[in-house]
CSV table of C-alpha atoms in Angstrom, one decimal:
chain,number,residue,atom,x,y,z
A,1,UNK,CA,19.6,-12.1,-7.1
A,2,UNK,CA,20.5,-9.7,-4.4
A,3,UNK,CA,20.0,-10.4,-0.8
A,4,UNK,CA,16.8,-8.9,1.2
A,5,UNK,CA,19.2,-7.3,3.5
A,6,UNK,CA,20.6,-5.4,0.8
A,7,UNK,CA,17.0,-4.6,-0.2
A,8,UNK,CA,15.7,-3.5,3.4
A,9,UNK,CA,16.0,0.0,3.5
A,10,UNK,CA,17.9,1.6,6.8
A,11,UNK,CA,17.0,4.5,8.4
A,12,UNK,CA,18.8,6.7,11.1
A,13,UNK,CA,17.0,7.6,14.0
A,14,UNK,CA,16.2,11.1,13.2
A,15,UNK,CA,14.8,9.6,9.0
A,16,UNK,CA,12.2,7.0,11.2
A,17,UNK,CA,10.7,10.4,13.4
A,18,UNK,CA,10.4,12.3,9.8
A,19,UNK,CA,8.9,9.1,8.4
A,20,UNK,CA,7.0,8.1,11.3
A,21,UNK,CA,5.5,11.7,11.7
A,22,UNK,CA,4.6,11.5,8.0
A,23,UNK,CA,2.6,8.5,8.5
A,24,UNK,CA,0.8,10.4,11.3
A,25,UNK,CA,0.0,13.0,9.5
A,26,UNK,CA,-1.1,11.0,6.8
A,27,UNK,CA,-4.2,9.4,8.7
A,28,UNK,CA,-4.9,13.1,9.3
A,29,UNK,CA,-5.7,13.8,5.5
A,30,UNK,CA,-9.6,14.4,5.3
A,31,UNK,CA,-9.5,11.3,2.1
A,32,UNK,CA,-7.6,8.8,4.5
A,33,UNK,CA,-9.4,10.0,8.1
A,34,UNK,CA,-13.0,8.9,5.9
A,35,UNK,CA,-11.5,6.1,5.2
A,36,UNK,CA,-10.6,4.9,8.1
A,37,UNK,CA,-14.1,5.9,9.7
A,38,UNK,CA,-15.8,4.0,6.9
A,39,UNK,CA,-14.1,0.7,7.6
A,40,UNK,CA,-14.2,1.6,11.6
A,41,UNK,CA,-18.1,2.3,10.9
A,42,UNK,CA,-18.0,-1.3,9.5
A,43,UNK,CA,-16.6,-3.5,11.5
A,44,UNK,CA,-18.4,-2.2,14.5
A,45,UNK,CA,-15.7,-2.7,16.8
A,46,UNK,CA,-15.8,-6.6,16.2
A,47,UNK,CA,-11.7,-7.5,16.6
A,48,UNK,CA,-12.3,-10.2,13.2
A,49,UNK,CA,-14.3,-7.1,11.1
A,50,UNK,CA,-11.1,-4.9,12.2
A,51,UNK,CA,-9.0,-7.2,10.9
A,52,UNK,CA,-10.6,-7.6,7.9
A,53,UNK,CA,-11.6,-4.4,7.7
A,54,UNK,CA,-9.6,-1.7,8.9
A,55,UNK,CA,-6.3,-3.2,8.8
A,56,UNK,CA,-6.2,-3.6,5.1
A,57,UNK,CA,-7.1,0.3,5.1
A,58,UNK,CA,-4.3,1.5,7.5
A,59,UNK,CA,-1.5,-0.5,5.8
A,60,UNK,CA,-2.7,1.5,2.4
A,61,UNK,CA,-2.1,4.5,4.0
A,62,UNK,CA,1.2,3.6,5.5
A,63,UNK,CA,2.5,2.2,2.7
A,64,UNK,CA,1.9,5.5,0.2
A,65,UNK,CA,4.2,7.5,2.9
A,66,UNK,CA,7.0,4.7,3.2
A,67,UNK,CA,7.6,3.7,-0.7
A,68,UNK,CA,9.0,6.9,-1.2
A,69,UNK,CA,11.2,6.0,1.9
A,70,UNK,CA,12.6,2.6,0.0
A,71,UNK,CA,10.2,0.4,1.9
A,72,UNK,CA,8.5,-2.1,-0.8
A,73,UNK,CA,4.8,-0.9,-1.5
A,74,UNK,CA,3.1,-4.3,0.0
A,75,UNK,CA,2.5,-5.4,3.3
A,76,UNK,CA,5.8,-6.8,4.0
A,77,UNK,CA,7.3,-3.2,3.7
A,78,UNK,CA,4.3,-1.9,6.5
A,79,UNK,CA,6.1,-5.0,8.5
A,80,UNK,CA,9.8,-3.8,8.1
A,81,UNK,CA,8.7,-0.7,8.9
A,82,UNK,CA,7.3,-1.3,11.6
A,83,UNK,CA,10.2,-3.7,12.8
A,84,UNK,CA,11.9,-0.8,12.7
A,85,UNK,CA,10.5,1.7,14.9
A,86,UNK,CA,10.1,-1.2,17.4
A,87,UNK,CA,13.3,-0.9,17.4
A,88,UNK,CA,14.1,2.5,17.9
A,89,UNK,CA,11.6,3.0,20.4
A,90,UNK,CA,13.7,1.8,23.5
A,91,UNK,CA,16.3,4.1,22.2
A,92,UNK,CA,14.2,7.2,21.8
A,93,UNK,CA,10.9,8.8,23.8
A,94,UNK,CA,9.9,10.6,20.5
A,95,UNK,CA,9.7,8.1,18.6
A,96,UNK,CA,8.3,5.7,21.5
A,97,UNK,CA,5.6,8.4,22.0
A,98,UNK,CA,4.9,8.9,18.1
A,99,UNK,CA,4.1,5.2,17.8
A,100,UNK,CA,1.8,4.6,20.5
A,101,UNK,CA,-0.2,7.4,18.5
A,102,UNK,CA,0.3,5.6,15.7
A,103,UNK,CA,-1.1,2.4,17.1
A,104,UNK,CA,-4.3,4.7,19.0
A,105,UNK,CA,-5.0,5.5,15.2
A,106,UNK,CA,-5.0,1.9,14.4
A,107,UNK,CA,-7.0,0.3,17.1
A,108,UNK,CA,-10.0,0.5,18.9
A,109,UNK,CA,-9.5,1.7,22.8
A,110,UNK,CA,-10.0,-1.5,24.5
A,111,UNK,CA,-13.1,-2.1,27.0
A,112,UNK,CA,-12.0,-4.2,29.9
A,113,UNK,CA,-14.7,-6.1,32.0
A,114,UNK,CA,-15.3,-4.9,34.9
A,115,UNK,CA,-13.5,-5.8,37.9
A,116,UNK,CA,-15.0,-10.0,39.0
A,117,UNK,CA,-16.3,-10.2,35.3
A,118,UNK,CA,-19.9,-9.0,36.8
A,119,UNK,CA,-20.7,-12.3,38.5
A,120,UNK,CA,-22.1,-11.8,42.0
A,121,UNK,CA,-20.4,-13.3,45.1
A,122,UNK,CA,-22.2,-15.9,47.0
């Protein structure tokens, strides 16, 4: 049985922009981008429905770009993957920059409460 470092696929930094870009792209695809609103539409910004929801829908779409990359085709290649650019994102600002995109595709912009949480002084 061979080891599941040999398995992980290794890319250079200039492979994880082309692949990471790809991925972009591919939540721009009019099939995908309905996707994504669908399961948006239906979780109605509830964190759990997103979970349930949207997440499964985004992986999908990141793993049909990655497999042809060497990544496995199940969640666990969306997580080396993702390991990955973690990585490279202290070492490059395109990649850095491409994957906060990547992450405003995936979740909701965040409300915050307002400033006191709305409770009235006394």
């Amino acid at each position: 049985m061979a080891s599941a470092a040999a398995q992980q696929p290794t890319l250079t930094v200039e492979q994880a922009r082309v692949v990471l870009s790809e991925v972009i792209q591919a939540f721009s695809v009019p099939e995908n981008a309905a996707r994504m609103d669908e399961a948006r539409e239906s979780a109605c910004n509830d964190m759990g429905k997103m979970l349930q929801l949207v997440l499964p829908v985004a992986t999908q779409i990141q793993q049909e770009v990655i497999k042809a990359y060497g990544f496995n085709n199940e969640g666990e290649g969306v997580l080396k993957f993702a390991r990955l650019v973690k990585m490279y994102e202290t070492q490059d600002p395109e990649i850095a920059a491409m994957s906060i995109k990547l992450k405003s595709l995936l979740l909701p912009p965040l409300s915050t409460p307002p400033i006191g949480g709305g409770i009235p002084a006394s």
